Amino acid sequence: MSGNENVRQHGSMSHQRIRRFLAVVTAGGITGALAVAVPAAASAATIVDLGTLPGGTFSNGEDINNAGTIVGTSGVSPNVWHAVTWDSRGVITDLGTLPGDSSSAGYQIGDSGAVRGDSDAKPVRWGPNGAITRLLPLPGDHIPISRDMNNAGTVVGYSRKSIGEYVYEDHAVRWDVGTGAATGLAQPPGATESVAWAVNDHGAIAGHVRIAGERRAARWNADGTVTVLDLLGGGVYSYAEDINDAGVVVGHANGSTSDELRTVRWSQTGAITVLADLPGGNWSYHMAINDNGVIAGYAGTSNQPHAVRWAPTGAVTDLGTLPRYDRSFGRDMNADGTVVGDSDLFSDLNSTRAVRWASNGTATNLGLLRGGTYSIAYAINDAGTIIGNANTANDDNHAFVWRAG
């Protein structure tokens, strides 16, 4: 699934606060209401603390869909946590666990409202109605591992079989909507293993297969056929990690030396393009690709890494850092190319600030929660709403949401 896509803008942090009643909802209905003071702004944007479930001290925001529903995890008591969603009003819903389990976590939410996560480390999917389904391995295998979900709720990953002490064999799988049974993906001739990493909204899947002992990037088409993607000249291995709805794949491949790992994109035909480095740098990492083929991530410079955006041609734009900071990281991007992430000082990790880079490259510091010292933005939707995590005055990590004022 291509990275979440949103846009945003930031004004000065407002000190005005309002009282907002956050209803606490479980799958069985409303169980209580908390009167919680949260920051708000009449015309300026600020990050808003999404709070926790009753009894919890921490929460994490992981993803947001285009309806504005946020998924993540909240503590419910010491050493126990549950997957949760927050709707566009800030109402938090406890998604619960599989029967008999104690903890769960939410990682991804589609536009259908389906959620990918785990329950006591077992991969699960919650349907739009909140029903939880365990995602099972292939018959005879031992461990299922989920990696991505598209907007309809189709999940991909791999099924692992133990074939010896600390020796495993993996097979790429798809878990279709409405069932917890795994379907193994086709392997090309000569392949001994396969892993699925990402799925787009047409059902095409990106990942890798293992041929002659080396990983090779692969794309499974919606009809189930598999294509092994090109290598770089002189290279022997590659792997794919994301795919957009046009079928463009992004990942990594080595060059003429085994340790020369480059960030690359493969076109719909499988042709490979190296994404350009920043001046003075020789490495990079992608985090998101949108349906226009624009890619976001971060790249090395002669000093510290900077957030970047790559054009479909592979040309790179340095998004820079906040003033007086020396590092930045792009972590997600929306349809219009707005990138979110963070910027900090390498010498002071408590300096980390959530950042939005507009499509024209303008950077905005999203600020902090009241009394906090850090914030990081992780996801953005196509309406420009941003979610992430920040610490409170008590140094507890809380999920936040940012909306343009």
Coordinates of C-alpha atoms in Angstrom, one line a residue:
M1 CA 0.0 0.0 0.0
S2 CA 1.4 3.3 -0.9
G3 CA 2.2 5.6 2.0
N4 CA -0.7 7.6 3.6
E5 CA -1.3 10.8 1.8
N6 CA -2.4 14.1 3.3
V7 CA -1.5 17.8 3.4
R8 CA -1.2 20.3 6.1
Q9 CA -0.3 23.8 7.2
H10 CA 0.7 25.2 10.5
G11 CA 0.1 28.4 12.3
S12 CA 1.5 29.7 15.6
M13 CA 0.7 27.5 18.6
S14 CA -2.4 28.8 20.3
H15 CA -2.6 28.9 24.1
Q16 CA -6.4 29.0 24.0
R17 CA -7.9 25.8 25.4
I18 CA -11.4 24.4 25.4
R19 CA -13.1 21.7 27.3
R20 CA -13.9 18.7 25.0
F21 CA -15.7 15.7 26.2
L22 CA -14.1 12.6 24.7
A23 CA -16.5 9.6 24.8
V24 CA -14.8 6.3 25.5
V25 CA -16.4 3.6 23.4
T26 CA -15.9 -0.1 23.3
A27 CA -17.3 -2.6 20.8
G28 CA -20.3 -3.0 23.1
G29 CA -21.1 0.7 23.2
I30 CA -20.3 3.8 25.3
T31 CA -18.8 2.9 28.7
G32 CA -18.1 6.3 30.0
A33 CA -17.1 9.8 29.3
L34 CA -14.0 11.7 30.2
A35 CA -13.9 15.5 30.5
V36 CA -10.5 16.2 29.0
A37 CA -8.9 19.6 28.4
V38 CA -7.3 19.6 25.0
P39 CA -5.6 22.4 23.1
A40 CA -7.6 24.0 20.3
A41 CA -7.3 26.9 17.9
A42 CA -9.8 29.2 16.3
S43 CA -7.8 30.2 13.3
A44 CA -4.3 28.8 14.0
A45 CA -3.3 25.1 13.8
T46 CA -1.9 23.2 16.7
I47 CA -1.3 19.6 17.7
V48 CA -4.1 18.2 19.8
D49 CA -3.6 15.5 22.5
L50 CA -5.7 12.5 21.7
G51 CA -5.4 11.1 25.2
T52 CA -5.7 7.4 26.3
L53 CA -8.2 4.8 27.3
P54 CA -9.3 4.9 31.0
G55 CA -6.4 3.6 33.2
G56 CA -3.8 4.2 30.5
T57 CA -0.9 6.6 30.6
F58 CA 0.4 6.3 27.1
S59 CA -0.9 6.1 23.5
N60 CA 0.6 5.8 20.0
G61 CA -0.8 7.1 16.8
E62 CA 0.2 5.0 13.8
D63 CA -2.0 5.7 10.7
I64 CA -5.0 7.8 9.5
N65 CA -7.4 7.2 6.6
N66 CA -9.1 9.7 4.4
A67 CA -12.2 9.8 6.6
G68 CA -10.0 11.2 9.4
T69 CA -10.1 8.0 11.5
I70 CA -6.9 7.4 13.3
V71 CA -5.5 4.0 14.5
G72 CA -3.0 3.2 17.2
T73 CA -2.5 1.8 20.6
S74 CA -3.4 2.9 24.1
G75 CA -2.4 1.6 27.5
V76 CA -5.3 0.4 29.7
S77 CA -3.3 -0.6 32.8
P78 CA 0.4 -1.3 33.6
N79 CA 1.9 -3.6 31.0
V80 CA -1.5 -4.0 29.2
W81 CA -2.4 -2.1 26.0
H82 CA -5.2 -2.3 23.4
A83 CA -5.6 -1.3 19.7
V84 CA -7.7 1.8 19.4
T85 CA -9.2 4.1 16.9
W86 CA -10.0 7.8 17.2
D87 CA -12.7 9.2 15.0
S88 CA -12.6 12.7 13.4
R89 CA -14.1 14.2 16.6
G90 CA -11.5 12.6 18.8
V91 CA -13.7 9.8 20.2
I92 CA -11.6 6.8 21.2
T93 CA -12.8 3.2 20.6
D94 CA -11.2 0.2 22.2
L95 CA -10.9 -2.5 19.6
G96 CA -10.2 -5.2 22.1
T97 CA -8.3 -8.5 21.6
L98 CA -8.8 -12.1 20.5
P99 CA -10.6 -14.2 23.1
G100 CA -8.2 -15.0 26.0
D101 CA -5.5 -12.5 24.9
S102 CA -4.5 -9.5 27.1
S103 CA -3.0 -7.0 24.7
S104 CA -3.4 -5.8 21.1
A105 CA -1.9 -3.1 18.9
G106 CA -3.2 -1.3 15.8
Y107 CA -0.9 -0.4 12.9
Q108 CA -2.8 0.5 9.8
I109 CA -6.3 1.6 8.8
G110 CA -7.9 1.6 5.3
D111 CA -10.5 3.8 3.9
S112 CA -13.0 1.0 4.4
G113 CA -12.4 1.3 8.2
A114 CA -10.6 -2.1 8.3
V115 CA -7.6 -2.2 10.7
R116 CA -4.5 -4.3 10.6
G117 CA -2.7 -5.1 13.9
D118 CA -1.9 -7.9 16.3
S119 CA -3.3 -9.5 19.4
D120 CA -0.7 -10.9 21.8
A121 CA 1.7 -10.8 18.8
K122 CA -0.7 -12.8 16.5
P123 CA -1.6 -10.9 13.3
V124 CA -5.2 -9.9 13.1
R125 CA -7.6 -7.7 11.1
W126 CA -10.6 -5.8 12.6
G127 CA -13.4 -5.3 10.1
P128 CA -15.2 -2.0 9.6
N129 CA -17.8 -3.3 12.1
G130 CA -15.1 -3.9 14.7
A131 CA -15.1 -7.8 14.4
I132 CA -11.7 -9.3 14.9
T133 CA -10.3 -12.0 12.7
R134 CA -7.1 -13.9 13.3
L135 CA -4.8 -14.2 10.3
L136 CA -3.7 -17.8 10.0
P137 CA -0.5 -19.3 8.4
L138 CA -0.6 -21.7 5.4
P139 CA -1.4 -25.3 6.3
G140 CA 1.7 -26.9 7.8
D141 CA 3.4 -23.6 8.6
H142 CA 3.9 -22.2 12.1
I143 CA 4.1 -18.4 12.1
P144 CA 2.1 -15.8 10.1
I145 CA 3.5 -12.3 9.7
S146 CA 1.5 -9.4 8.2
R147 CA 3.2 -6.5 6.5
D148 CA 0.6 -4.3 4.7
M149 CA -3.1 -3.8 4.0
N150 CA -4.8 -1.9 1.2
N151 CA -7.9 0.3 1.6
A152 CA -10.3 -2.5 1.1
G153 CA -8.8 -4.6 3.9
T154 CA -6.7 -7.1 1.9
V155 CA -3.6 -8.0 4.0
V156 CA -0.3 -9.4 2.7
G157 CA 2.8 -10.8 4.4
Y158 CA 4.3 -14.2 4.7
S159 CA 3.8 -17.6 6.3
R160 CA 6.8 -19.1 8.0
K161 CA 7.7 -22.7 8.4
S162 CA 10.4 -23.9 10.9
I163 CA 12.7 -26.3 9.1
G164 CA 15.4 -26.5 11.8
E165 CA 16.8 -24.8 14.9
Y166 CA 16.6 -21.0 14.0
V167 CA 16.1 -22.0 10.3
Y168 CA 12.9 -20.9 8.5
E169 CA 11.3 -21.0 5.1
D170 CA 9.0 -18.1 4.2
H171 CA 6.1 -18.1 1.6
A172 CA 4.4 -14.9 0.5
V173 CA 0.7 -14.9 1.3
R174 CA -2.5 -12.8 0.9
W175 CA -5.3 -12.7 3.4
D176 CA -8.5 -11.7 1.6
V177 CA -11.2 -9.6 3.0
G178 CA -13.7 -11.6 5.1
T179 CA -11.5 -14.6 5.9
G180 CA -8.5 -15.4 8.1
A181 CA -7.3 -18.1 5.7
A182 CA -4.0 -17.5 3.9
T183 CA -3.6 -17.9 0.1
G184 CA 0.0 -18.6 -1.0
L185 CA 1.3 -16.5 -3.8
A186 CA 2.9 -18.0 -6.9
Q187 CA 6.7 -18.4 -6.9
P188 CA 8.7 -18.1 -10.2
P189 CA 10.8 -21.0 -11.5
G190 CA 13.9 -21.6 -9.3
A191 CA 12.5 -19.6 -6.3
T192 CA 12.7 -21.3 -2.9
E193 CA 11.2 -18.5 -0.7
S194 CA 9.1 -15.4 -1.1
V195 CA 7.9 -12.5 1.1
A196 CA 5.1 -9.9 0.4
W197 CA 5.7 -6.4 1.7
A198 CA 3.1 -4.2 0.2
V199 CA -0.3 -4.3 -1.7
N200 CA -2.0 -1.6 -3.7
D201 CA -5.7 -1.0 -4.1
H202 CA -5.9 -3.1 -7.3
G203 CA -4.5 -6.1 -5.5
A204 CA -1.0 -5.9 -7.0
I205 CA 1.7 -6.9 -4.5
A206 CA 5.4 -6.0 -4.1
G207 CA 8.0 -8.1 -2.2
H208 CA 10.9 -10.4 -3.0
V209 CA 11.7 -14.0 -3.9
R210 CA 14.8 -16.0 -3.2
I211 CA 16.6 -17.4 -6.3
A212 CA 20.0 -19.1 -6.1
G213 CA 20.3 -17.9 -2.6
E214 CA 19.8 -14.2 -3.4
R215 CA 16.8 -12.0 -2.8
R216 CA 15.2 -10.6 -6.0
A217 CA 12.5 -7.9 -6.0
A218 CA 9.2 -9.2 -7.4
R219 CA 5.8 -7.9 -8.2
W220 CA 2.7 -10.1 -8.2
N221 CA -0.1 -8.8 -10.5
A222 CA -3.7 -8.8 -9.5
D223 CA -4.3 -12.0 -11.5
G224 CA -1.6 -13.8 -9.4
T225 CA 1.2 -13.9 -12.0
V226 CA 4.6 -12.9 -10.7
T227 CA 7.4 -10.8 -12.3
V228 CA 11.0 -10.8 -11.1
L229 CA 12.2 -7.2 -11.4
D230 CA 15.4 -6.0 -13.0
L231 CA 18.7 -5.8 -11.1
L232 CA 21.2 -2.9 -11.3
G233 CA 24.2 -3.5 -13.5
G234 CA 26.7 -5.7 -11.7
G235 CA 24.2 -6.3 -8.9
V236 CA 23.1 -9.6 -7.5
Y237 CA 20.2 -8.8 -5.1
S238 CA 17.3 -6.5 -4.6
Y239 CA 14.1 -6.2 -2.6
A240 CA 10.8 -4.3 -3.0
E241 CA 9.0 -2.6 -0.1
D242 CA 6.2 -0.5 -1.6
I243 CA 3.9 -0.2 -4.6
N244 CA 1.5 2.5 -5.7
D245 CA -1.8 2.1 -7.6
A246 CA -0.1 2.6 -10.9
G247 CA 2.1 -0.5 -10.2
V248 CA 5.3 1.5 -9.7
V249 CA 7.5 -0.3 -7.1
V250 CA 10.1 1.2 -4.8
G251 CA 12.8 -0.7 -2.8
H252 CA 16.6 -1.3 -2.8
A253 CA 19.2 -3.0 -4.9
N254 CA 22.9 -3.4 -4.7
G255 CA 25.3 -2.2 -7.4
S256 CA 28.6 -3.5 -8.6
T257 CA 29.9 -4.0 -5.0
S258 CA 27.9 -6.1 -2.6
D259 CA 27.7 -3.3 0.0
E260 CA 26.6 -0.6 -2.4
L261 CA 22.9 -0.6 -1.6
R262 CA 20.9 1.9 -3.6
T263 CA 17.3 3.1 -3.3
V264 CA 15.5 2.4 -6.6
R265 CA 12.2 2.4 -8.3
W266 CA 10.8 -0.1 -10.9
S267 CA 8.4 1.1 -13.6
Q268 CA 5.2 -0.7 -14.6
T269 CA 7.3 -2.6 -17.1
G270 CA 10.0 -3.6 -14.5
A271 CA 12.7 -1.2 -15.7
I272 CA 14.9 0.0 -12.8
T273 CA 15.9 3.6 -11.9
V274 CA 18.3 4.7 -9.2
L275 CA 17.0 7.5 -7.0
A276 CA 19.6 10.3 -6.9
D277 CA 21.7 10.9 -3.8
L278 CA 22.1 14.3 -2.2
P279 CA 25.4 16.1 -2.7
G280 CA 28.0 14.6 -0.4
G281 CA 25.8 11.6 0.4
N282 CA 25.9 8.0 -0.8
W283 CA 22.8 6.5 0.8
S284 CA 19.1 7.0 1.1
Y285 CA 15.9 5.4 2.4
H286 CA 12.3 5.8 1.0
M287 CA 9.3 5.9 3.3
A288 CA 6.3 6.5 0.9
I289 CA 5.3 6.7 -2.7
N290 CA 2.1 8.3 -4.0
D291 CA 0.1 7.5 -7.1
N292 CA 1.9 10.2 -9.1
G293 CA 5.1 8.3 -8.6
V294 CA 6.6 10.9 -6.2
I295 CA 8.7 9.2 -3.4
A296 CA 9.5 10.6 0.0
G297 CA 12.1 9.6 2.6
Y298 CA 15.5 10.7 3.7
A299 CA 19.1 10.7 2.4
G300 CA 22.6 11.2 3.6
T301 CA 24.5 14.4 3.1
S302 CA 28.2 15.2 3.8
N303 CA 27.0 15.5 7.4
Q304 CA 23.6 14.5 8.8
P305 CA 20.5 13.0 6.9
H306 CA 17.9 15.2 5.4
A307 CA 14.3 14.7 4.4
V308 CA 13.9 14.4 0.6
R309 CA 11.4 14.0 -2.1
W310 CA 12.2 12.3 -5.4
A311 CA 10.4 13.1 -8.7
P312 CA 9.2 10.2 -10.9
T313 CA 12.4 10.7 -12.9
G314 CA 14.6 9.9 -9.8
A315 CA 15.7 13.5 -9.4
V316 CA 16.0 14.5 -5.7
T317 CA 14.9 17.6 -3.7
D318 CA 16.5 18.3 -0.3
L319 CA 13.7 19.4 2.0
G320 CA 16.2 20.8 4.5
T321 CA 15.8 21.1 8.3
L322 CA 14.1 23.4 10.7
P323 CA 16.2 26.5 11.5
R324 CA 19.2 25.7 13.7
Y325 CA 18.6 22.0 13.4
D326 CA 20.9 19.6 11.4
R327 CA 18.8 16.5 10.7
S328 CA 15.4 15.7 9.3
F329 CA 13.5 12.7 8.2
G330 CA 10.5 12.3 5.8
R331 CA 8.1 9.6 7.1
D332 CA 5.0 9.9 5.0
M333 CA 3.5 11.8 2.1
N334 CA 0.0 12.4 0.6
A335 CA -1.4 12.7 -2.9
D336 CA -0.2 16.3 -3.5
G337 CA 3.3 15.6 -2.4
T338 CA 3.1 17.1 1.1
V339 CA 5.6 15.3 3.3
V340 CA 5.6 14.9 7.1
G341 CA 8.3 13.8 9.5
D342 CA 10.6 15.4 12.0
S343 CA 13.7 17.5 12.4
D344 CA 16.2 17.6 15.3
L345 CA 19.7 18.3 16.5
F346 CA 21.9 15.2 16.4
S347 CA 23.5 16.4 19.7
D348 CA 20.1 16.8 21.4
L349 CA 17.5 14.1 20.6
N350 CA 15.0 15.9 22.9
S351 CA 14.9 18.7 20.3
T352 CA 12.8 16.5 17.9
R353 CA 9.9 18.5 16.3
A354 CA 7.2 17.2 14.0
V355 CA 7.4 18.9 10.6
R356 CA 5.3 19.4 7.6
W357 CA 6.9 20.1 4.2
A358 CA 4.4 21.6 1.8
S359 CA 4.4 20.6 -1.9
N360 CA 6.5 23.8 -2.6
G361 CA 9.1 22.7 0.0
T362 CA 8.0 25.2 2.8
A363 CA 8.7 23.6 6.2
T364 CA 6.4 24.1 9.2
N365 CA 7.2 23.2 12.8
L366 CA 4.1 21.6 14.2
G367 CA 5.0 22.3 17.8
L368 CA 4.6 20.4 21.0
L369 CA 2.0 19.3 23.5
R370 CA 1.8 21.6 26.5
G371 CA 4.8 21.0 28.7
G372 CA 6.3 18.5 26.3
T373 CA 9.8 18.4 24.7
Y374 CA 9.4 16.3 21.5
S375 CA 7.0 15.5 18.7
I376 CA 7.2 13.3 15.6
A377 CA 4.7 13.2 12.7
Y378 CA 4.1 9.7 11.2
A379 CA 1.2 9.9 8.8
I380 CA -0.9 12.4 6.7
N381 CA -4.2 11.9 4.8
D382 CA -5.4 13.5 1.6
A383 CA -7.3 16.1 3.5
G384 CA -4.1 17.3 5.1
T385 CA -4.7 16.0 8.6
I386 CA -1.5 14.8 10.3
I387 CA -1.0 12.3 13.2
G388 CA 2.0 11.4 15.3
N389 CA 3.3 11.1 18.8
A390 CA 4.5 13.6 21.4
N391 CA 5.3 13.6 25.1
T392 CA 3.3 15.4 27.7
A393 CA 4.5 17.4 30.7
N394 CA 4.7 14.1 32.6
D395 CA 6.9 12.6 29.8
D396 CA 4.2 10.2 28.8
N397 CA 3.9 9.5 25.1
H398 CA 0.5 10.5 23.6
A399 CA -0.9 10.3 20.1
F400 CA -1.7 13.7 18.6
V401 CA -3.6 15.0 15.6
W402 CA -2.9 18.2 13.6
R403 CA -5.5 19.9 11.4
A404 CA -5.1 23.1 9.5
G405 CA -6.7 26.1 11.2

